[in-house]
Coordinates of C-alpha atoms in Angstrom, one line a residue:
X393 CA 50.2 99.4 -10.3
X394 CA 49.7 98.4 -6.7
X395 CA 46.4 98.2 -7.8
X396 CA 46.7 96.6 -11.1
X397 CA 48.5 93.7 -9.3
X398 CA 45.8 93.1 -6.4
X399 CA 43.1 93.0 -9.2
X400 CA 44.7 90.3 -11.1
X401 CA 45.7 88.5 -8.0
X402 CA 42.3 88.2 -6.7
X403 CA 41.2 87.4 -10.6
X404 CA 44.1 84.4 -10.7
X405 CA 42.3 83.5 -7.2
X406 CA 38.8 83.4 -8.5
X407 CA 39.8 81.5 -11.9
X408 CA 41.5 79.1 -9.8
X409 CA 38.3 78.5 -7.4
X410 CA 36.0 78.4 -10.3
X411 CA 38.4 75.7 -11.8
X412 CA 38.6 73.8 -8.7
X413 CA 35.0 74.0 -8.6
X414 CA 34.6 72.6 -12.4
X415 CA 37.2 69.8 -11.6
X416 CA 35.0 68.6 -8.3
X417 CA 32.1 68.2 -10.0
X418 CA 33.5 66.7 -12.6
X419 CA 35.2 64.2 -10.6
X420 CA 32.2 63.5 -8.7
X421 CA 30.3 62.9 -11.8
X422 CA 33.1 60.5 -12.5
X423 CA 33.0 58.6 -9.0
X424 CA 29.0 58.6 -9.6
X425 CA 29.1 57.0 -13.0
X426 CA 31.5 54.4 -11.3
X427 CA 29.6 53.2 -8.5
X428 CA 25.7 53.7 -9.3
X429 CA 24.4 50.5 -10.2
X430 CA 23.8 49.9 -13.9
X431 CA 20.1 49.7 -14.9
X432 CA 17.9 46.3 -14.0
X433 CA 17.3 44.2 -17.4
X434 CA 13.8 43.4 -17.2
X435 CA 11.0 41.3 -19.2
X436 CA 7.8 43.1 -20.0
X437 CA 4.3 41.9 -21.2
X438 CA 2.2 44.8 -23.2
X439 CA -1.5 44.3 -22.8
X440 CA -3.2 43.0 -25.3
X441 CA -7.0 42.0 -25.7
X442 CA -8.1 38.2 -25.7
X443 CA -10.2 36.1 -23.8
X444 CA -9.9 35.3 -20.0
X445 CA -11.3 32.0 -18.6
X446 CA -12.8 31.1 -14.8
X447 CA -11.5 27.5 -15.0
X448 CA -10.9 24.8 -12.0
X449 CA -8.1 22.4 -12.7
X450 CA -7.3 18.6 -11.0
X451 CA -6.1 19.0 -7.5
X452 CA -3.5 15.8 -8.2
X453 CA -2.9 14.0 -11.9
X454 CA -5.6 12.7 -13.5
X455 CA -5.6 9.0 -15.4
X456 CA -6.6 7.9 -19.1
X457 CA -9.1 5.3 -18.5
X458 CA -11.3 2.8 -20.5
X459 CA -15.2 2.2 -19.4
X460 CA -14.9 -1.2 -20.8
X461 CA -12.1 -3.0 -19.9
X462 CA -12.0 -6.8 -18.5
X463 CA -9.0 -8.4 -16.9
X464 CA -10.3 -11.9 -17.1
X465 CA -9.2 -15.4 -17.1
X466 CA -10.8 -19.1 -17.6
X467 CA -13.3 -20.0 -15.4
X468 CA -11.2 -23.5 -14.3
X469 CA -8.0 -24.3 -13.9
X470 CA -5.9 -26.4 -16.6
X471 CA -3.1 -26.8 -19.1
X472 CA -3.2 -24.5 -21.7
X473 CA -4.1 -26.2 -25.0
X474 CA -4.4 -22.9 -27.8
X475 CA -4.2 -19.6 -27.4
X476 CA -6.6 -17.7 -30.2
X477 CA -5.0 -14.1 -30.0
X478 CA -1.9 -12.3 -28.6
X479 CA -1.0 -9.1 -27.4
X480 CA -1.8 -6.1 -29.6
X481 CA -4.8 -8.2 -31.8
X482 CA -8.1 -7.1 -32.3
X483 CA -11.1 -9.5 -31.2
X484 CA -14.8 -9.5 -31.6
X485 CA -17.0 -10.4 -28.7
X486 CA -17.3 -14.0 -28.9
X487 CA -14.2 -14.8 -30.3
X488 CA -12.1 -17.6 -28.4
X489 CA -9.0 -16.2 -26.8
X490 CA -7.7 -19.3 -25.0
X491 CA -8.8 -23.0 -24.6
X492 CA -7.9 -25.3 -21.6
X493 CA -7.2 -29.0 -22.3
X494 CA -10.5 -30.7 -21.3
X495 CA -10.3 -34.6 -22.3
X496 CA -11.9 -35.6 -19.0
X497 CA -14.6 -32.9 -19.3
X498 CA -15.6 -34.1 -22.7
X499 CA -15.3 -37.7 -21.8
X500 CA -17.7 -37.3 -18.6
X501 CA -20.1 -35.3 -21.5
X502 CA -20.2 -38.4 -23.7
X503 CA -21.0 -40.8 -20.7
X504 CA -23.8 -38.1 -19.5
X505 CA -25.0 -38.2 -23.2
X506 CA -25.5 -41.8 -23.1
X507 CA -27.3 -42.2 -20.0
X508 CA -29.5 -39.8 -21.0
X509 CA -30.3 -41.8 -24.6
X510 CA -30.9 -45.0 -21.9
X511 CA -33.0 -43.0 -19.8
X512 CA -34.9 -41.8 -22.1
X513 CA -35.5 -45.2 -24.0
X514 CA -36.4 -46.6 -20.5
X515 CA -39.2 -43.6 -20.0
X516 CA -40.6 -44.5 -23.8
X517 CA -41.0 -48.5 -22.5
X518 CA -42.5 -47.4 -19.1
X519 CA -44.8 -45.1 -20.8
X520 CA -45.7 -47.4 -23.5
X521 CA -46.7 -50.4 -20.6
X522 CA -48.7 -47.7 -18.9
X523 CA -50.3 -46.9 -22.0
X524 CA -51.2 -50.7 -22.3
X525 CA -52.0 -50.9 -19.0
X526 CA -54.6 -47.9 -19.5
X527 CA -56.5 -49.7 -22.2
X528 CA -56.8 -52.9 -20.9
X529 CA -58.7 -51.2 -17.9
X530 CA -60.9 -49.4 -20.5
X531 CA -61.5 -52.4 -22.2
X532 CA -62.5 -54.4 -18.4
X533 CA -64.7 -51.4 -17.1
X534 CA -66.7 -51.9 -20.5
X535 CA -67.7 -55.5 -19.9
X536 CA -68.4 -54.4 -16.1
X537 CA -71.9 -53.5 -17.1
X538 CA -72.7 -56.6 -18.1
X539 CA -71.7 -58.4 -15.6
X540 CA -68.7 -60.7 -17.3
X541 CA -65.9 -59.4 -15.0
X542 CA -65.8 -59.7 -11.2
X543 CA -64.9 -56.8 -8.9
X544 CA -61.4 -58.1 -7.9
X545 CA -60.2 -58.0 -11.3
X546 CA -61.4 -55.0 -11.7
X547 CA -59.2 -53.8 -9.1
X548 CA -56.3 -55.5 -10.0
X549 CA -56.4 -54.3 -13.2
X550 CA -57.0 -50.3 -11.6
X551 CA -53.9 -51.3 -9.2
X552 CA -51.9 -52.4 -12.3
X553 CA -52.7 -49.1 -14.4
X554 CA -52.2 -46.9 -11.7
X555 CA -48.7 -48.3 -11.2
X556 CA -47.9 -48.2 -14.7
X557 CA -48.7 -44.5 -14.8
X558 CA -46.2 -44.2 -11.8
X559 CA -43.6 -45.8 -13.6
X560 CA -44.2 -43.7 -16.5
X561 CA -43.6 -40.5 -14.5
X562 CA -40.5 -41.8 -12.5
X563 CA -38.7 -42.5 -15.8
X564 CA -39.3 -39.2 -17.6
X565 CA -38.3 -37.5 -14.1
X566 CA -35.1 -39.9 -14.5
X567 CA -34.8 -39.0 -18.3
X568 CA -35.0 -34.8 -17.2
X569 CA -32.5 -35.6 -14.5
X570 CA -30.4 -37.4 -17.1
X571 CA -30.6 -34.1 -19.2
X572 CA -29.1 -32.3 -16.4
X573 CA -26.2 -33.9 -16.1
X574 CA -25.7 -33.3 -19.8
X575 CA -26.2 -29.6 -19.4
X576 CA -23.8 -29.7 -16.4
X577 CA -21.1 -31.6 -18.1
X578 CA -21.5 -29.4 -21.2
X579 CA -21.5 -26.0 -19.0
X580 CA -18.3 -27.4 -17.4
X581 CA -16.6 -28.0 -20.7
X582 CA -17.7 -24.6 -22.0
X583 CA -15.7 -23.2 -19.0
X584 CA -12.1 -24.5 -20.6
X585 CA -12.7 -22.0 -23.6
X586 CA -12.2 -18.2 -22.6
X587 CA -13.9 -15.9 -25.0
X588 CA -13.9 -12.2 -25.5
X589 CA -16.7 -10.2 -23.9
X590 CA -16.8 -7.4 -26.3
X591 CA -15.1 -5.9 -29.5
X592 CA -11.5 -4.2 -28.5
X593 CA -7.7 -4.8 -28.2
X594 CA -5.8 -7.8 -26.3
X595 CA -3.5 -5.3 -24.1
X596 CA -1.7 -8.2 -22.2
X597 CA -1.4 -11.9 -22.2
X598 CA 0.1 -13.7 -19.4
X599 CA 0.3 -17.5 -20.3
X600 CA 1.5 -19.4 -23.0
X601 CA 0.9 -23.2 -24.6
X602 CA 1.4 -26.0 -22.2
X603 CA 1.4 -23.9 -18.8
X604 CA -0.7 -24.3 -16.4
X605 CA -3.5 -21.6 -15.6
X606 CA -6.1 -21.3 -13.1
X607 CA -9.2 -18.6 -11.9
X608 CA -8.4 -16.0 -9.4
X609 CA -10.4 -16.8 -6.0
X610 CA -12.0 -14.0 -4.0
X611 CA -9.6 -11.9 -2.1
X612 CA -6.7 -13.8 -3.9
X613 CA -5.1 -11.7 -6.7
X614 CA -3.8 -14.1 -8.9
X615 CA -2.8 -12.0 -12.4
X616 CA -5.3 -12.2 -15.0
X617 CA -4.4 -14.4 -18.3
X618 CA -5.9 -11.7 -20.6
X619 CA -6.6 -7.7 -20.9
X620 CA -8.9 -6.8 -23.1
X621 CA -9.8 -2.8 -23.7
X622 CA -12.5 -1.5 -25.7
X623 CA -10.3 1.7 -27.4
X624 CA -13.6 3.3 -28.2
X625 CA -14.8 3.9 -24.3
X626 CA -11.5 5.7 -23.7
X627 CA -11.7 8.9 -21.1
X628 CA -10.0 10.7 -18.6
X629 CA -10.6 10.4 -14.7
X630 CA -9.3 13.3 -12.6
X631 CA -9.8 14.5 -8.9
X632 CA -11.1 18.0 -8.2
X633 CA -10.6 20.0 -4.4
X634 CA -13.8 19.5 -2.6
X635 CA -13.9 22.8 -2.6
X636 CA -15.4 23.0 -6.1
X637 CA -18.1 20.4 -5.6
X638 CA -20.7 23.1 -6.3
X639 CA -19.1 25.1 -9.4
X640 CA -18.7 21.5 -12.1
X641 CA -21.3 20.1 -14.1
X642 CA -22.0 17.6 -16.8
X643 CA -21.5 19.3 -20.2
X644 CA -19.1 21.8 -19.5
X645 CA -16.1 22.4 -21.5
X646 CA -12.7 21.2 -20.5
X647 CA -8.6 20.9 -21.8
X648 CA -6.8 18.1 -21.1
X649 CA -2.9 18.0 -21.3
X650 CA -1.0 14.7 -21.6
X651 CA 2.4 14.2 -20.7
X652 CA 3.1 12.2 -24.1
X653 CA 1.9 15.7 -25.7
X654 CA 3.9 18.5 -24.6
X655 CA 2.6 21.7 -24.9
X656 CA -0.4 20.7 -26.4
X657 CA -4.0 20.7 -25.2
X658 CA -7.1 18.7 -26.4
X659 CA -10.6 19.8 -25.9
X660 CA -13.2 17.5 -24.2
X661 CA -16.4 17.9 -21.9
X662 CA -17.4 16.8 -18.7
X663 CA -19.3 13.5 -18.7
X664 CA -19.8 12.4 -15.0
X665 CA -19.6 14.3 -12.0
X666 CA -19.3 11.6 -8.5
X667 CA -22.4 11.8 -6.6
X668 CA -20.0 11.9 -3.2
X669 CA -16.6 13.0 -2.2
X670 CA -13.7 10.4 -1.7
X671 CA -12.3 10.4 2.1
X672 CA -9.4 8.4 1.4
X673 CA -7.1 8.3 4.5
X674 CA -4.4 10.8 4.5
X675 CA -5.1 12.4 1.3
X676 CA -7.2 15.5 0.9
X677 CA -11.3 15.3 0.0
X678 CA -11.8 15.1 -3.7
X679 CA -14.4 14.7 -6.5
X680 CA -14.0 12.6 -9.4
X681 CA -15.3 14.0 -12.3
X682 CA -14.8 11.9 -16.0
X683 CA -14.4 14.0 -19.2
X684 CA -14.5 12.6 -22.7
X685 CA -12.2 13.8 -25.7
X686 CA -14.3 15.7 -28.6
X687 CA -11.9 14.0 -31.0
X688 CA -12.9 10.5 -30.5
X689 CA -10.0 9.3 -33.4
X690 CA -7.5 10.7 -31.1
X691 CA -8.9 9.1 -28.0
X692 CA -8.4 5.8 -29.6
X693 CA -4.8 6.4 -29.6
X694 CA -4.6 6.7 -26.3
X695 CA -2.7 4.1 -24.1
X696 CA -5.0 3.7 -20.4
X697 CA -2.7 4.5 -17.5
X698 CA -1.1 8.0 -19.2
X699 CA -1.3 10.7 -16.6
X700 CA -3.5 13.5 -17.7
X701 CA -4.2 17.2 -16.4
X702 CA -8.0 18.4 -16.8
X703 CA -9.0 22.2 -16.3
X704 CA -12.6 22.5 -16.5
X705 CA -13.8 25.7 -18.0
X706 CA -16.6 27.6 -15.7
X707 CA -17.3 30.7 -17.7
X708 CA -15.6 32.9 -19.9
X709 CA -14.8 36.6 -21.0
X710 CA -13.5 37.6 -24.8
X711 CA -11.9 40.9 -25.8
X712 CA -10.8 42.1 -22.5
X713 CA -7.5 43.4 -21.2
X714 CA -5.5 41.0 -20.0
X715 CA -2.2 40.5 -18.0
X716 CA -0.2 37.3 -16.8
X717 CA -1.5 36.2 -13.3
X718 CA 2.0 35.9 -12.2
X719 CA 2.5 40.0 -12.6
X720 CA 0.6 40.8 -9.8
X721 CA 1.8 42.0 -6.7
X722 CA 0.3 41.9 -3.4
X723 CA -2.8 43.9 -3.4
X724 CA -3.5 44.2 -7.0
X725 CA -0.6 46.1 -7.8
X726 CA 2.1 46.2 -10.9
X727 CA 5.3 47.4 -12.3
X728 CA 5.3 49.8 -14.9
X729 CA 8.0 50.0 -17.0
X730 CA 8.0 54.3 -17.5
X731 CA 10.5 56.5 -19.1
X732 CA 13.6 53.9 -17.9
X733 CA 12.4 53.3 -14.4
X734 CA 9.9 50.8 -12.5
X735 CA 6.7 52.7 -11.0
X736 CA 4.0 50.9 -9.3
X737 CA 0.4 51.0 -10.6
X738 CA -2.7 49.8 -8.7
X739 CA -5.2 48.1 -11.1
X740 CA -8.7 46.4 -10.7
X741 CA -9.4 43.0 -11.9
X742 CA -12.1 40.9 -12.8
X743 CA -12.3 37.5 -14.0
X744 CA -8.8 35.3 -13.4
X745 CA -7.3 32.3 -13.3
X746 CA -3.8 30.8 -12.6
X747 CA -2.7 31.8 -16.4
X748 CA -4.4 35.1 -17.0
X749 CA -6.5 37.8 -15.3
X750 CA -8.6 40.5 -16.5
X751 CA -7.8 44.4 -16.1
X752 CA -10.6 46.3 -15.8
X753 CA -8.8 49.8 -14.7
X754 CA -5.0 51.2 -14.3
X755 CA -3.7 50.2 -17.2
X756 CA -4.3 50.8 -21.1
X757 CA -3.6 48.4 -24.1
X758 CA 0.2 48.3 -25.0
X759 CA 1.5 49.3 -21.6
X760 CA 4.6 47.5 -20.3
X761 CA 4.5 45.4 -17.7
X762 CA 7.0 44.1 -15.7
X763 CA 6.6 40.1 -15.3
X764 CA 10.0 39.1 -14.3
X765 CA 9.4 39.5 -10.5
X766 CA 11.9 36.6 -9.4
X767 CA 14.7 38.6 -8.6
X768 CA 15.1 41.0 -5.7
X769 CA 16.5 43.6 -7.3
X770 CA 13.3 44.5 -9.4
X771 CA 11.3 46.7 -7.7
X772 CA 9.8 50.1 -7.2
X773 CA 11.7 53.0 -8.3
X774 CA 15.1 51.2 -9.7
X775 CA 16.1 52.4 -13.5
X776 CA 16.0 49.1 -15.4
X777 CA 15.9 48.5 -19.4
X778 CA 13.9 46.0 -21.3
X779 CA 15.8 43.2 -21.8
X780 CA 12.8 41.0 -23.7
X781 CA 9.2 41.1 -24.2
X782 CA 6.6 38.1 -23.0
X783 CA 4.1 37.7 -25.6
X784 CA 1.2 35.8 -25.8
X785 CA 0.0 33.9 -28.8
X786 CA -3.7 35.0 -30.4
X787 CA -5.3 31.6 -29.9
X788 CA -9.1 33.1 -28.5
X789 CA -7.9 30.7 -25.4
X790 CA -5.9 33.1 -23.0
X791 CA -3.2 30.2 -23.0
X792 CA 0.4 31.4 -23.6

C-alpha cells in the first residue's frame, strides 16, 4: 500500500507539472498575441511590361505664348473718334482698329494740295516762257548768218533764254517741294488711323470714344491701346536646366501639361532651342526651348500667359519590366512582399525617369513591390498585409 501511495503521489505531481507548463505556454501565447504588433498595411505595385522613357523637364513653369502678338497704339496722340473692333473680335490685316480726330491734319493736307496746284501752274507758266525764249533765240541765230542781227541782240536773247530755263527748273523744283509737303501732310493724317498688322484676335482694348490716347515714347511704359494675337502662332516657351543643353534638339517629341486641363497631356515637338544660356541674377542658368502642339486646332484655343510644363522625350524602350521610380530605395533596392513579410531585394536598373525605371535584373513580372514607403514602420523584416495594389494605365506612354 505504501508503494502505491508513493506512485500515485508522484503521478499527481507529474500531472500537475505538465498542466502548469501547459498553462504557462497558453499564457505566453495570449500575451504575445496581445503585445505583438499588427501586420503593417502596405500598397504594392505588381510589375508589368511597358514603355520607359528618358526625359528632361523644365526647371520652372513654362508659358503659353504667341509668336505674333502686337501691343500697339496710334503713332500720334489725340481724341478717339471711332473704334472699329472690340475685345474678342476677329480682325484681318489692314482693318481699321481706331481713328483719332484729325480735322486739323485734314485742313493741313487740303492747304498743301492747294499750294501744290499753285506751284504746278507757276511751273507751267515759267516753262512756257522758257520755251518761247528758246524759239526766239533759234530764229535769231538763223538770221545771224545773213548779218541782219547784231551781236548785242544775240547776246541778250541768249541770256534771256538761259534765264527762262533756270526759272522753269526752279518752278518745277518748287512744285516737287509742294508735292513733298502734300505727302507729309497725308502721312501725318494716316498716323491717326490704327490698322491691324496681321490677321488675329483682339485680346484687349484700353480706350473708348472721346478719350485721349497717346503713343508710348521710348523708355516710358504707357499701356498700349490694342493687344492683337495671332491664334495660329501659339507655342510654349519653357526653361530647361543648363545641364540638359546638349541633349535637346529641334524635332524631338515632347509632352505638355497645362493647369486648365488636369490629368491630361498633349503631344508636341521641339521647334527651337535657344543658342545661348540665360544668366539671370539670383536664378539658375537656364536654356529656353520652344515647342509647338501637334494639334493646331487645340493650340488655337489656348490663352497666352497660361502656365505649362514641358517634358522632352530623349529616347525610349518598349515592352520592358518597369517599376515606379519612387519605389526604389537607396542603392537600387526594393521591398518585396513575400509570404506576409517584407524582404529587401537588390535590382539592376536601366533607363529611368522621374516616373518609371526599367528593371533589368532582380525581379520578375507580377512581383509585388511595396510602393508605400512614406511611413517609418514600412521596413525590411516586418509582418505586412496588402492594403491596396497600385496599377498603371497600359497607354504605352509609361505614365500613370
